[in-house]
mmCIF file of C-alpha atoms and ligand atoms in Angstrom:
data_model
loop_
_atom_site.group_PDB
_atom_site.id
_atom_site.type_symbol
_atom_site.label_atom_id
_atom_site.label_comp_id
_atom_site.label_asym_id
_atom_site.label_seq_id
_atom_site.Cartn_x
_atom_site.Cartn_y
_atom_site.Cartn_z
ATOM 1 C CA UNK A 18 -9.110 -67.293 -23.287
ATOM 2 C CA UNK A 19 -7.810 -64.227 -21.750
ATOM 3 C CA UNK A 20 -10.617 -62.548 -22.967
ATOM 4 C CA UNK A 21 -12.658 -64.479 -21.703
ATOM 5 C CA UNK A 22 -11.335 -64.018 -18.220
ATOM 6 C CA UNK A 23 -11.410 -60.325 -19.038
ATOM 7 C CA UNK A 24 -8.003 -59.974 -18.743
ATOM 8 C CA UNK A 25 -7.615 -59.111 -21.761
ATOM 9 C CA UNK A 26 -9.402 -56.478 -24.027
ATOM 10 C CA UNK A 27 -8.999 -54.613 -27.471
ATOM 11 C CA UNK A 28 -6.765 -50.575 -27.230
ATOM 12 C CA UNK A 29 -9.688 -48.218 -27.298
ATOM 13 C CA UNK A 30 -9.234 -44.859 -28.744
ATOM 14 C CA UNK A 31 -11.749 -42.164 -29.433
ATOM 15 C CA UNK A 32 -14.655 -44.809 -29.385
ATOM 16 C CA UNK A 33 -13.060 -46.963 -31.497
ATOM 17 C CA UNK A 34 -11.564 -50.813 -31.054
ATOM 18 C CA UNK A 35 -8.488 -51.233 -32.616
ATOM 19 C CA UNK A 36 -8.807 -55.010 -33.088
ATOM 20 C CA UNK A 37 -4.553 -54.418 -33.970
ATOM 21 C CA UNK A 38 -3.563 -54.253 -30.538
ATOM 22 C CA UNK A 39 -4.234 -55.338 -27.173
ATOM 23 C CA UNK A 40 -3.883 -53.837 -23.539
ATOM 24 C CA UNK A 41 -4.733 -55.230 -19.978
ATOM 25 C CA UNK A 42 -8.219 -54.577 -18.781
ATOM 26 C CA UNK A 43 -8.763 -52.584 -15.433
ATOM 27 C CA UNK A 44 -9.264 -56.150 -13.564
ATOM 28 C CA UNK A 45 -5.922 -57.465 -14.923
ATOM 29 C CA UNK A 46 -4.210 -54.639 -13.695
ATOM 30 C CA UNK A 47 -5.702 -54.828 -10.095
ATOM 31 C CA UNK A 48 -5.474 -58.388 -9.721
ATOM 32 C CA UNK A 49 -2.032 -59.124 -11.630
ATOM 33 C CA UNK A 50 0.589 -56.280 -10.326
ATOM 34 C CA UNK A 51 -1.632 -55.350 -7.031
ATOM 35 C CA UNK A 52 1.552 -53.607 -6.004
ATOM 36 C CA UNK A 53 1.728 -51.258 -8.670
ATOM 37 C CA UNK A 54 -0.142 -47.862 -9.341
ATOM 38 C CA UNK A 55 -0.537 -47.663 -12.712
ATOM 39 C CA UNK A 56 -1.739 -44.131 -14.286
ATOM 40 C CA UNK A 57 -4.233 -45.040 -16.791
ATOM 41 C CA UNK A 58 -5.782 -43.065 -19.474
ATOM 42 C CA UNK A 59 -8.734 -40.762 -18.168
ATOM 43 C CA UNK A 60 -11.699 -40.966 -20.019
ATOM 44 C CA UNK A 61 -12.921 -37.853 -21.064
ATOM 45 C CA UNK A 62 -16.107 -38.157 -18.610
ATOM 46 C CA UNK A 63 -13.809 -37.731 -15.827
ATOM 47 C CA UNK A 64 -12.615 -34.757 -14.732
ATOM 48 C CA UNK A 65 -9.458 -33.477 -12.415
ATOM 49 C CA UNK A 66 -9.968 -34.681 -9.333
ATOM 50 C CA UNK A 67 -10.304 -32.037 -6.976
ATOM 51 C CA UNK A 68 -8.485 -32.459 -3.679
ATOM 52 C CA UNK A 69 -10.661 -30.770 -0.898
ATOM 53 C CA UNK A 70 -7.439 -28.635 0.686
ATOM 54 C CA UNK A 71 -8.157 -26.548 -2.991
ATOM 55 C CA UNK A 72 -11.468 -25.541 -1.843
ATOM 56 C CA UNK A 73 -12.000 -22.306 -0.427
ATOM 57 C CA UNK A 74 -14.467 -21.561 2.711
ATOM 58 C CA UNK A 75 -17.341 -20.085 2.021
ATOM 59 C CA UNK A 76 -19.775 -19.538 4.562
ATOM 60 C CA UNK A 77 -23.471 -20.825 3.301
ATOM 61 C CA UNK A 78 -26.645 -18.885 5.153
ATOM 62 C CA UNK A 79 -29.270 -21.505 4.561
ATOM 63 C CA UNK A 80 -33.236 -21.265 5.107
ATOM 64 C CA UNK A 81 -33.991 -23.030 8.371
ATOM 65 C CA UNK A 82 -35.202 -26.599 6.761
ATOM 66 C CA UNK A 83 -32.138 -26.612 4.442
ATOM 67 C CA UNK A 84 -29.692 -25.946 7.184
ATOM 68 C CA UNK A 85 -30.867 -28.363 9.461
ATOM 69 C CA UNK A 86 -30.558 -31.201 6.649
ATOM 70 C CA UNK A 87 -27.282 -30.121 5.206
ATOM 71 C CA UNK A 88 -25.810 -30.294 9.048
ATOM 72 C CA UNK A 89 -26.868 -33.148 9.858
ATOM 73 C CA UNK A 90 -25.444 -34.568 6.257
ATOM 74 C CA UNK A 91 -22.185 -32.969 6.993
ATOM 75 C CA UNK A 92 -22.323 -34.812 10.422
ATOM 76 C CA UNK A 93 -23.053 -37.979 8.602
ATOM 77 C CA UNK A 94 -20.648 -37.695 6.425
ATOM 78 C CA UNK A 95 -17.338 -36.930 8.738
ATOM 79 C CA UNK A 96 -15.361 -39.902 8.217
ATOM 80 C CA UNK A 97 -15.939 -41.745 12.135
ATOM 81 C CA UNK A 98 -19.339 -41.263 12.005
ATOM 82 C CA UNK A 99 -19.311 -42.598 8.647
ATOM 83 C CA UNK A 100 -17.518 -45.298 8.698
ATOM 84 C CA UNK A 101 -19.563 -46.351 11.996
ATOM 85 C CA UNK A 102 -22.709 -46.188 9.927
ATOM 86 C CA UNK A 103 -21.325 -47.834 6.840
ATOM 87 C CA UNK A 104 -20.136 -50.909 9.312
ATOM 88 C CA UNK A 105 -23.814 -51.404 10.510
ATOM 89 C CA UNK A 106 -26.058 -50.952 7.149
ATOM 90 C CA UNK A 107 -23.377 -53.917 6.470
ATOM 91 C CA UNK A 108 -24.201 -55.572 9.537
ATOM 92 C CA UNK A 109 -27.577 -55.389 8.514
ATOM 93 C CA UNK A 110 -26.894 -56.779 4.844
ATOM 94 C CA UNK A 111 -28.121 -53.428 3.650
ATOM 95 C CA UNK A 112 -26.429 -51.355 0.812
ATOM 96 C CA UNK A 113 -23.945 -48.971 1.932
ATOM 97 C CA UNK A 114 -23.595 -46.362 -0.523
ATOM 98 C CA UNK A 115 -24.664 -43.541 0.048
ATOM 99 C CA UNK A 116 -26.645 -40.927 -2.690
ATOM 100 C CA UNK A 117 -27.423 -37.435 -2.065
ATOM 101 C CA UNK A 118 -29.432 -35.226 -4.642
ATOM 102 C CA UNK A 119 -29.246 -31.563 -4.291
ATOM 103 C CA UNK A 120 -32.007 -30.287 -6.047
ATOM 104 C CA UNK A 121 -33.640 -26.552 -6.545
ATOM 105 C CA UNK A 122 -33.923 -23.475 -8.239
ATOM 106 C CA UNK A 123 -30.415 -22.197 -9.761
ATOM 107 C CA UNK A 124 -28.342 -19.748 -8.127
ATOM 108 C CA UNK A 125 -29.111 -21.413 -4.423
ATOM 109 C CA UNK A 126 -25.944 -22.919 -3.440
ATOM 110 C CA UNK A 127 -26.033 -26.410 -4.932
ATOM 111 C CA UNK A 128 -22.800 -26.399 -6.259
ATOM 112 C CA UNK A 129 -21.345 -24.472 -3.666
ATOM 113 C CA UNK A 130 -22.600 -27.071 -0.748
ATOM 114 C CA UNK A 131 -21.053 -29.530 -2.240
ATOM 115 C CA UNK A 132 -17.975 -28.215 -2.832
ATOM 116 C CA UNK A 133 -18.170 -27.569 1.039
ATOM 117 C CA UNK A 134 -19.599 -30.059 2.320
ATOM 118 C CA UNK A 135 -16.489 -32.135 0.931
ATOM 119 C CA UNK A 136 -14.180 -29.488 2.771
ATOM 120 C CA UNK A 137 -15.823 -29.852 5.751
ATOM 121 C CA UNK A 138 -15.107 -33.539 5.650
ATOM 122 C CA UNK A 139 -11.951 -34.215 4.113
ATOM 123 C CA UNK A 140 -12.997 -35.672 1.016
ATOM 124 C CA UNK A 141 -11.596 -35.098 -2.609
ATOM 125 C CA UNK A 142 -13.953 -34.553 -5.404
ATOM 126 C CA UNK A 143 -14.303 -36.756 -8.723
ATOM 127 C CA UNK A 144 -16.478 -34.733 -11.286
ATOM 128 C CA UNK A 145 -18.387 -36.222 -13.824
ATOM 129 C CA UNK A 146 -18.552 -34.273 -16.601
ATOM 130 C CA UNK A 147 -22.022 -34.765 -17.320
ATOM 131 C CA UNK A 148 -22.829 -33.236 -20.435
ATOM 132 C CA UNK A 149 -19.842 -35.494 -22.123
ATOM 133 C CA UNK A 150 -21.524 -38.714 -21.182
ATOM 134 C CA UNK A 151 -24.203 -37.462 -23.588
ATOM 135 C CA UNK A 152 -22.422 -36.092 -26.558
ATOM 136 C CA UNK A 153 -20.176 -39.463 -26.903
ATOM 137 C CA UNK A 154 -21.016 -42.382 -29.496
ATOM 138 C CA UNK A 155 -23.701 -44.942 -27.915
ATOM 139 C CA UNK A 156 -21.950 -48.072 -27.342
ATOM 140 C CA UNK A 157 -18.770 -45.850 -26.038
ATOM 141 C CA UNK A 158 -20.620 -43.948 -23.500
ATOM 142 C CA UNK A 159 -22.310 -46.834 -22.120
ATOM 143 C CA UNK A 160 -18.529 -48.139 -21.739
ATOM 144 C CA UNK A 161 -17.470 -45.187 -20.484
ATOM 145 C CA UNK A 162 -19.883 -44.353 -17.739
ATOM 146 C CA UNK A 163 -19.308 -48.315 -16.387
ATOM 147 C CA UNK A 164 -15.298 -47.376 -16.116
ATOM 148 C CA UNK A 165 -16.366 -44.298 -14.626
ATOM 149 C CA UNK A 166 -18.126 -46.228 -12.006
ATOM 150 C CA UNK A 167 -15.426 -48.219 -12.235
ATOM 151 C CA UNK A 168 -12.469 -45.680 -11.223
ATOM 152 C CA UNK A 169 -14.850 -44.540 -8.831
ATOM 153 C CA UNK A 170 -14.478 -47.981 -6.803
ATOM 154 C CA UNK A 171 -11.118 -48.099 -7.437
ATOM 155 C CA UNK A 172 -10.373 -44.527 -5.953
ATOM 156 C CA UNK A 173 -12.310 -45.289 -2.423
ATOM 157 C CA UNK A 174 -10.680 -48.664 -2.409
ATOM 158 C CA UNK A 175 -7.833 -46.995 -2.314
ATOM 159 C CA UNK A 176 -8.248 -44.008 -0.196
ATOM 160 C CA UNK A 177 -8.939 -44.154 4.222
ATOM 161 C CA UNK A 178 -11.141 -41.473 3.561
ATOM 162 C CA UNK A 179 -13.816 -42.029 0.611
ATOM 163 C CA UNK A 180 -13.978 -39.060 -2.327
ATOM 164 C CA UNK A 181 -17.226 -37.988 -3.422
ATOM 165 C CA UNK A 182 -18.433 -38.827 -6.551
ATOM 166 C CA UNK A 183 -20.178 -35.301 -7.625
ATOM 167 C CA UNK A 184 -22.727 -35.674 -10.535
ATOM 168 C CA UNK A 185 -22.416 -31.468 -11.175
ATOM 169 C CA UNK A 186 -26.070 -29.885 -13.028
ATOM 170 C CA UNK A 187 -27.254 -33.495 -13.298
ATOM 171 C CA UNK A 188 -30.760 -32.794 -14.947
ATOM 172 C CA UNK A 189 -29.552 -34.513 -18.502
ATOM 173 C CA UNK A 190 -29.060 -37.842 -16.765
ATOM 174 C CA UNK A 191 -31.683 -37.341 -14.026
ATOM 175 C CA UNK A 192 -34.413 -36.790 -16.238
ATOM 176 C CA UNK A 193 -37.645 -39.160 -16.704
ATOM 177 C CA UNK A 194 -36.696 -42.288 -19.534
ATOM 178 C CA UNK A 195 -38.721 -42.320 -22.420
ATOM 179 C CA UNK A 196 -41.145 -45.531 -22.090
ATOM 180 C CA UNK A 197 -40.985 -47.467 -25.790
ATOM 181 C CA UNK A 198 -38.352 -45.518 -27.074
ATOM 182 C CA UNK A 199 -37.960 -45.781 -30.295
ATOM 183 C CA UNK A 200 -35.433 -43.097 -31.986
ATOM 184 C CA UNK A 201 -31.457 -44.227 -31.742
ATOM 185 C CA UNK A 202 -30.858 -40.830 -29.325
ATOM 186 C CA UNK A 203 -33.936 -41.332 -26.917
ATOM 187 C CA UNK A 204 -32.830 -45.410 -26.600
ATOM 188 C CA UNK A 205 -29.441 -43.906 -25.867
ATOM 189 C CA UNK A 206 -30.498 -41.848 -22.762
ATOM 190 C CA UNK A 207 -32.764 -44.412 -21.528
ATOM 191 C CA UNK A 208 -29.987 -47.047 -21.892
ATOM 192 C CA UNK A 209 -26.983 -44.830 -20.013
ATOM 193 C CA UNK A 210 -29.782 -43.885 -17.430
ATOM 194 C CA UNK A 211 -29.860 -47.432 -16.438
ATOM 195 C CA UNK A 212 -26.769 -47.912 -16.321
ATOM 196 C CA UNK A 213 -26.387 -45.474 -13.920
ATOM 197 C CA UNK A 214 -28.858 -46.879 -12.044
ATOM 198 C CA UNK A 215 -27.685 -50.021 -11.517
ATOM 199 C CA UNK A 216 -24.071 -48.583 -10.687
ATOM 200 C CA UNK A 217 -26.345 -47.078 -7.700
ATOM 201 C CA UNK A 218 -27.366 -49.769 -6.478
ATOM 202 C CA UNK A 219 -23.561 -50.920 -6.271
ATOM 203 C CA UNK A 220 -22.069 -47.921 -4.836
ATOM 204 C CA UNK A 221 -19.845 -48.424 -2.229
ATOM 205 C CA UNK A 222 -19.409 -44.491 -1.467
ATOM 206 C CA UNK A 223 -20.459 -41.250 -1.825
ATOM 207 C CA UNK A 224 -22.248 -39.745 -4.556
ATOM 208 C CA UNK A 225 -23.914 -36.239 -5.226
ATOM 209 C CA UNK A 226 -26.060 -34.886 -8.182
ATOM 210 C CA UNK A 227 -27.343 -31.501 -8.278
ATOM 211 C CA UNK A 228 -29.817 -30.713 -10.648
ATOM 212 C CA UNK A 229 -32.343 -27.542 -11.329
ATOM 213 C CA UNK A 230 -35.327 -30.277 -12.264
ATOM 214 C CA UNK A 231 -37.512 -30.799 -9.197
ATOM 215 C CA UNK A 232 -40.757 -31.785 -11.380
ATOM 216 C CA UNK A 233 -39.487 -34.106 -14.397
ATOM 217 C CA UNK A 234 -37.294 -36.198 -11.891
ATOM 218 C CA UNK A 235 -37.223 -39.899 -12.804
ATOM 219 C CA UNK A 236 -38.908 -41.291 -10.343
ATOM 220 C CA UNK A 237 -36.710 -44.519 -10.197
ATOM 221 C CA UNK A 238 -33.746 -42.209 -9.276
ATOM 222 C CA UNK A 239 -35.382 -39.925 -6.865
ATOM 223 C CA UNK A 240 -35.960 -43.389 -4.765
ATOM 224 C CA UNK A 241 -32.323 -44.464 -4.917
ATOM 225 C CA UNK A 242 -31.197 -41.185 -2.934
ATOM 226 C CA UNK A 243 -30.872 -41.844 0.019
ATOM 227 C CA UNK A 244 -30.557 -38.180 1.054
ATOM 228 C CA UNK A 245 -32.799 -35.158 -0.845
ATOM 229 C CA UNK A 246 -32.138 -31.576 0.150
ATOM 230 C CA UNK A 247 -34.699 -29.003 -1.136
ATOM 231 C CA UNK A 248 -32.677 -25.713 -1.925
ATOM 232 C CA UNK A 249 -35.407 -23.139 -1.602
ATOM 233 C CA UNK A 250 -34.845 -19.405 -2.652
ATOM 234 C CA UNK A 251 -33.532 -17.574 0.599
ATOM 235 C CA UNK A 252 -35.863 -16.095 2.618
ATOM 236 C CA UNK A 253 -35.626 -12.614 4.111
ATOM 237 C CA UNK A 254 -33.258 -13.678 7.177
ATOM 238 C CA UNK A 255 -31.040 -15.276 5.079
ATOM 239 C CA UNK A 256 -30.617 -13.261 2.422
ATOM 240 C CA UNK A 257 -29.665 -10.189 4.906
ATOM 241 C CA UNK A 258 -26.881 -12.437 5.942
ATOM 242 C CA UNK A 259 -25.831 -12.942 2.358
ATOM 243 C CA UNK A 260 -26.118 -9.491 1.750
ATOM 244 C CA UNK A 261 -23.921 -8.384 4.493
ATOM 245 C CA UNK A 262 -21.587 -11.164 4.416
ATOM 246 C CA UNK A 263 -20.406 -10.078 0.813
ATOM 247 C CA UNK A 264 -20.630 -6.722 1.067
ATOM 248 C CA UNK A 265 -19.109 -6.182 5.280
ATOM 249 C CA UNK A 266 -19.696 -2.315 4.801
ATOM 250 C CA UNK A 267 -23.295 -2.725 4.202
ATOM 251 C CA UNK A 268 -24.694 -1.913 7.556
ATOM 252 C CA UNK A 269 -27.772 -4.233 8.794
ATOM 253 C CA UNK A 270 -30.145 -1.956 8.149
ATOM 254 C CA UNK A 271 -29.024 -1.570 4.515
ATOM 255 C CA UNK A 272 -28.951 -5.441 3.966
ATOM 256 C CA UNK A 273 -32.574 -6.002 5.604
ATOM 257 C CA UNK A 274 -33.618 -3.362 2.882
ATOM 258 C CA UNK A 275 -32.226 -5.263 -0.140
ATOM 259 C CA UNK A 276 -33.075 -8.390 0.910
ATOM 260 C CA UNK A 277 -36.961 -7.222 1.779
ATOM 261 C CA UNK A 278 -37.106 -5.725 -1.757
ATOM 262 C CA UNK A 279 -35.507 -8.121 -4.023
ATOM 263 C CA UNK A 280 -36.361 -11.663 -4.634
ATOM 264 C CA UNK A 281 -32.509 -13.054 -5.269
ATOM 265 C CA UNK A 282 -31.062 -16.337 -4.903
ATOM 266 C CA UNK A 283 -27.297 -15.972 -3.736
ATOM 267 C CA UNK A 284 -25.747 -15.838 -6.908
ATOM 268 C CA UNK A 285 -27.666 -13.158 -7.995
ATOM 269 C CA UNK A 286 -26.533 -11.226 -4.959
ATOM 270 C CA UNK A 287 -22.619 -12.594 -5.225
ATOM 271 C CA UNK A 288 -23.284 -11.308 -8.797
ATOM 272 C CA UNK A 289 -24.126 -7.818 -7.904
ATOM 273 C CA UNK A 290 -21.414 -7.573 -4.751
ATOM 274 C CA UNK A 291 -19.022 -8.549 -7.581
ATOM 275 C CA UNK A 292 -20.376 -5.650 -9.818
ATOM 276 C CA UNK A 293 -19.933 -3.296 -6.684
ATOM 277 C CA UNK A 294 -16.470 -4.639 -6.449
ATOM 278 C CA UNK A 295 -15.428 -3.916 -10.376
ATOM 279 C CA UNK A 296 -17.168 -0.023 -10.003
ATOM 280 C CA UNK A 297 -15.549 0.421 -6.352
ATOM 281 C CA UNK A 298 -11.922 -0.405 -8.005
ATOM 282 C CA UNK A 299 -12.240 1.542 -11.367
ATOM 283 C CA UNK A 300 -14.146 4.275 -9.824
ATOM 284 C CA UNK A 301 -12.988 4.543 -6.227
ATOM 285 C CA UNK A 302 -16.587 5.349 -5.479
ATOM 286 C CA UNK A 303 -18.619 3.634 -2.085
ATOM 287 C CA UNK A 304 -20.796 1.329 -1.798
ATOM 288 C CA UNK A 305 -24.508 3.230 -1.001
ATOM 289 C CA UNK A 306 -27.748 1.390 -0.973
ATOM 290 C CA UNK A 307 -28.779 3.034 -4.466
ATOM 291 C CA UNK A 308 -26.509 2.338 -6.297
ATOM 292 C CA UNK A 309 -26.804 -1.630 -5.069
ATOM 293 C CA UNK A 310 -30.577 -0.580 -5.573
ATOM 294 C CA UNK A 311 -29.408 -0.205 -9.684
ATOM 295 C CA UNK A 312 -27.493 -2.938 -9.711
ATOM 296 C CA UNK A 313 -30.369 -4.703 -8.084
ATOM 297 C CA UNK A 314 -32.900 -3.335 -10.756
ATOM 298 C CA UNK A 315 -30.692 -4.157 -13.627
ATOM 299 C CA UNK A 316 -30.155 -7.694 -11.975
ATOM 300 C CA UNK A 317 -33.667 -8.079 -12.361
ATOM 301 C CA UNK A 318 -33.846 -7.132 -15.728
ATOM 302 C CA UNK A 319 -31.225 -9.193 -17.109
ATOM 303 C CA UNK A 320 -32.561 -12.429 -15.177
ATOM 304 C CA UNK A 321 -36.307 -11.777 -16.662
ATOM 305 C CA UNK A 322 -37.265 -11.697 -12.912
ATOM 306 C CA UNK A 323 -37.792 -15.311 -11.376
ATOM 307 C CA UNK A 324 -36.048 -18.335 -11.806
ATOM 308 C CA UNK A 325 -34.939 -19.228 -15.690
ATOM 309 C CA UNK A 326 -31.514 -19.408 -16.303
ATOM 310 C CA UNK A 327 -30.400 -17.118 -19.260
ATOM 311 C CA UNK A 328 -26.961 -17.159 -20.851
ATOM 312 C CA UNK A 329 -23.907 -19.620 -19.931
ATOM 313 C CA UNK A 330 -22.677 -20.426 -16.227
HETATM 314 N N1 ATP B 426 -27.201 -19.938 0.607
HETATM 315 C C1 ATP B 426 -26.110 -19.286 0.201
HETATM 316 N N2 ATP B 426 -25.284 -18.715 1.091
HETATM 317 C C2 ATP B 426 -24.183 -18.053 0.695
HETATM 318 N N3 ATP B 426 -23.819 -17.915 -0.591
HETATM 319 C C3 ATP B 426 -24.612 -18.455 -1.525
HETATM 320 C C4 ATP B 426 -25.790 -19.180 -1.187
HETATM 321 N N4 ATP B 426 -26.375 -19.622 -2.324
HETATM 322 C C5 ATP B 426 -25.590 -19.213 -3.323
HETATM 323 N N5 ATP B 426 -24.537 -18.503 -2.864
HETATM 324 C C6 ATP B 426 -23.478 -17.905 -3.680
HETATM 325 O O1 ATP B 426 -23.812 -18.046 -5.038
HETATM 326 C C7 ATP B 426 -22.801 -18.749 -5.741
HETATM 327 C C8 ATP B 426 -23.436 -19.657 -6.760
HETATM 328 O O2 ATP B 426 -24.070 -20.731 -6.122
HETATM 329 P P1 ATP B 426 -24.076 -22.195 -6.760
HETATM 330 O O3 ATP B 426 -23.290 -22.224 -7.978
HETATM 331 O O4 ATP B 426 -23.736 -23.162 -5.680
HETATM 332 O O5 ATP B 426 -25.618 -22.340 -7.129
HETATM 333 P P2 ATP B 426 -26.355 -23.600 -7.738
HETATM 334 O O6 ATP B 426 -27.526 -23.860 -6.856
HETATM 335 O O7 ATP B 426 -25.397 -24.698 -7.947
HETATM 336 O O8 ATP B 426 -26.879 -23.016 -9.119
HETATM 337 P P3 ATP B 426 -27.156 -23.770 -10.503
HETATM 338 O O9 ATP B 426 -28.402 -24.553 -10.310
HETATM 339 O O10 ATP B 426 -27.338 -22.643 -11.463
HETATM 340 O O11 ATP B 426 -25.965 -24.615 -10.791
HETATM 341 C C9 ATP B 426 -22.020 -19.480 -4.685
HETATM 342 O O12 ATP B 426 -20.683 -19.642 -5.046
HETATM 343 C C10 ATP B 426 -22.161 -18.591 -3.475
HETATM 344 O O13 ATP B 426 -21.172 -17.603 -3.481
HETATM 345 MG MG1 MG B 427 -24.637 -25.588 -9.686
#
C-alpha cells in the first residue's frame, strides 16, 4: 500500500535494490515532515552546488551579436524581471521554464558565461555531471536523471531566488537519438534523452547546456530552448580587448597586432597570458610582442590550427 502511494520505496545503493530494507521516498519526505530539511544522499550525477558569491568576475568581450543576446539574457534573468515574466507566461497558461543552450566552437566562453551570468544574477549553480549520467547502469540512470530533475524542483521550491540548473559540455546528451535503435547502449541514450526531454517540458526554472555540437543537435531539443546563443570565434575588436585585458602591459598597438595575426578563441589567449605569467615569474623577463608571437606560434601548433579540441580540459 505504501508503495503504492509512493511513500514508500526499496534502499538503493550503487544501482542496486536492496529488497532487505526500506526508506521514505522523496514525496514522503516533502509531504510527511514538511518542516524538516532532511540531507539526503546525492546521487553521483549531482555535483556541489556552487553558490554564486564563489564565482569570480571575469569580464567577457563578446562579438557584437553575442553580446547583445547574452545582455539581454542577463536582464531577463535578474530575479524582478524574472519573476514578472514567469507570473505572465503563467497568466497565459504557458510553460514557465526557462532553457538556454550555449552552443559554439570550444575555447569561446561558454562555460565562463554561465558561470557569470549566474553571478550577475544571484543565482547558485547545480551541475550535472554529464558524462556520469552515461557511464551508470540503464535502469539506474534513467532513475537517476528523474531525481536529478527531481532535486532540481525541490531546490527552487525552496529558494526566493531560483538556481540554475547548468548542463556543463552537454553534447553526449544533446546529440541526435538513434531512430530504431536496436543495440542495449544506443536504446540507453535514446531512452535518458527522453527523459530529459520530458523533464523540459516540466521545468519550473532555469536551465543551461553548453555544448561544442552546433550540426548533430537533436532537433527535438534545439526547439525546447527557449534561448540559443551562437558563441562565434572573436573577431578582431574583441580579441584586442582580450588580449589587453589579460595581459594590462600590452599596449593597444601590441594587442591589435596579435589579435590581427592569430585566429584564437579566448582560451587560447588566457592560455598563452598564463604561459607569459609562468616565464615572467621564473625568469623575471617582460612581456614583448615576440615572445607572445612564440607562444602564439607554438599555440598554434599544439591546437593543429582551427577548432578540434586535443588533450583533456
Ligand atoms: N569572450 C571572452 N572574453 C573573455 N575571456 C574569454 C572569452 N572567451 C573565453 N575566455 C577565456 O577563456 C576561458 C575558457 O573559456 P570557457 O571555458 O568558458 O570556454 P568554452 O566555450 O566553455 O569552451 P569548451 O567548449 O571547450 O568547454 C575563460 O575562463 C576565459 O578566461
Ligand atoms: Mg565549456
Amino acid at each position: 500500500e505504501l508503495f503504492n502511494l509512493k511513500l514508500l520505496e526499496f534502499e538503493n545503493n550503487d544501482g542496486f535494490a536492496d529488497r532487505s530494507s526500506y526508506c521514505f521516498t522523496q514525496f514522503a519526505i516533502k509531504e510527511l515532515f514538511p518542516e524538516l530539511t532532511i540531507k539526503k544522499k546525492k546521487s553521483r550525477i549531482i555535483k556541489l552546488m556552487k553558490t554564486h558569491t564563489t564565482i569570480s568576475s571575469k569580464k567577457m568581450y563578446y562579438n557584437q551579436q553575442e553580446g547583445v543576446q547574452i545582455n539581454q539574457l542577463t536582464n531577463l534573468l535578474k530575479q524582478e524581471q524574472f519573476k514578472q515574466i514567469q507570473q505572465r507566461l503563467a497568466d497565459r497558461g504557458m510553460r514557465k521554464g526557462f532553457a538556454c543552450l550555449f552552443y559554439g566552437a570550444p575555447g569561446t566562453g561558454k562555460t565562463e558565461t554561465a558561470l557569470q551570468l549566474a553571478r550577475e544574477t544571484g543565482r547558485d549553480i547545480i551541475p550535472v555531471n554529464v558524462s556520469e549520467i552515461k557511464s551508470m547502469w540503464v535502469g539506474e540512470s534513467e532513475k537517476n536523471i528523474k531525481e536529478l530533475f527531481d532535486n532540481y524542483r525541490l531546490a527552487v521550491e525552496d529558494s526566493d531566488i531560483a538556481p540554475i540548473l547548468l548542463f556543463n559540455e552537454a553534447d553526449a546528451v544533446l546529440g541526435i537519438r538513434q531512430e530504431g535503435a536496436t543495440s542495449a547502449v544506443n536504446k540507453m541514450e535514446n531512452s535518458i534523452q527522453n527523459i530529459i526531454l520530458q523533464e523540459m517540458e516540466t521545468l519550473e526554472g532555469i536551465m543551461i547546456a553548453t555544448t561544442n555540437l552546433t550540426q548533430n543537435l537533436d532537433k527535438a531539443f534545439e526547439r525546447r530552448f527557449l534561448y540559443k546563443v551562437k558563441f562565434e570565434k572573436p573577431n578582431i575588436k574583441a580579441k584586442q580587448a582580450i588580449w589587453l585585458s589579460m595581459i594590462p602591459e600590452l599596449s593597444k598597438k601590441s594587442a591589435l597586432i596579435l589579435a590581427e595575426m592569430y585566429d584564437f578563441s579566448g582560451g587560447q589567449i588566457e592560455n598563452i597570458a598564463r604561459k607569459n605569467s609562468v616565464d615572467q615569474i621564473l625568469t623575471g623577463k617582460k612581456t614583448t610582442l615576440k615572445q607572445l608571437q612564440e607562444y602564439c606560434e607554438s599555440e598554434n601548433i599544439t591546437k593543429g590550427g582551427e577548432g578540434k579540441r586535443i588533450g583533456f580540459r
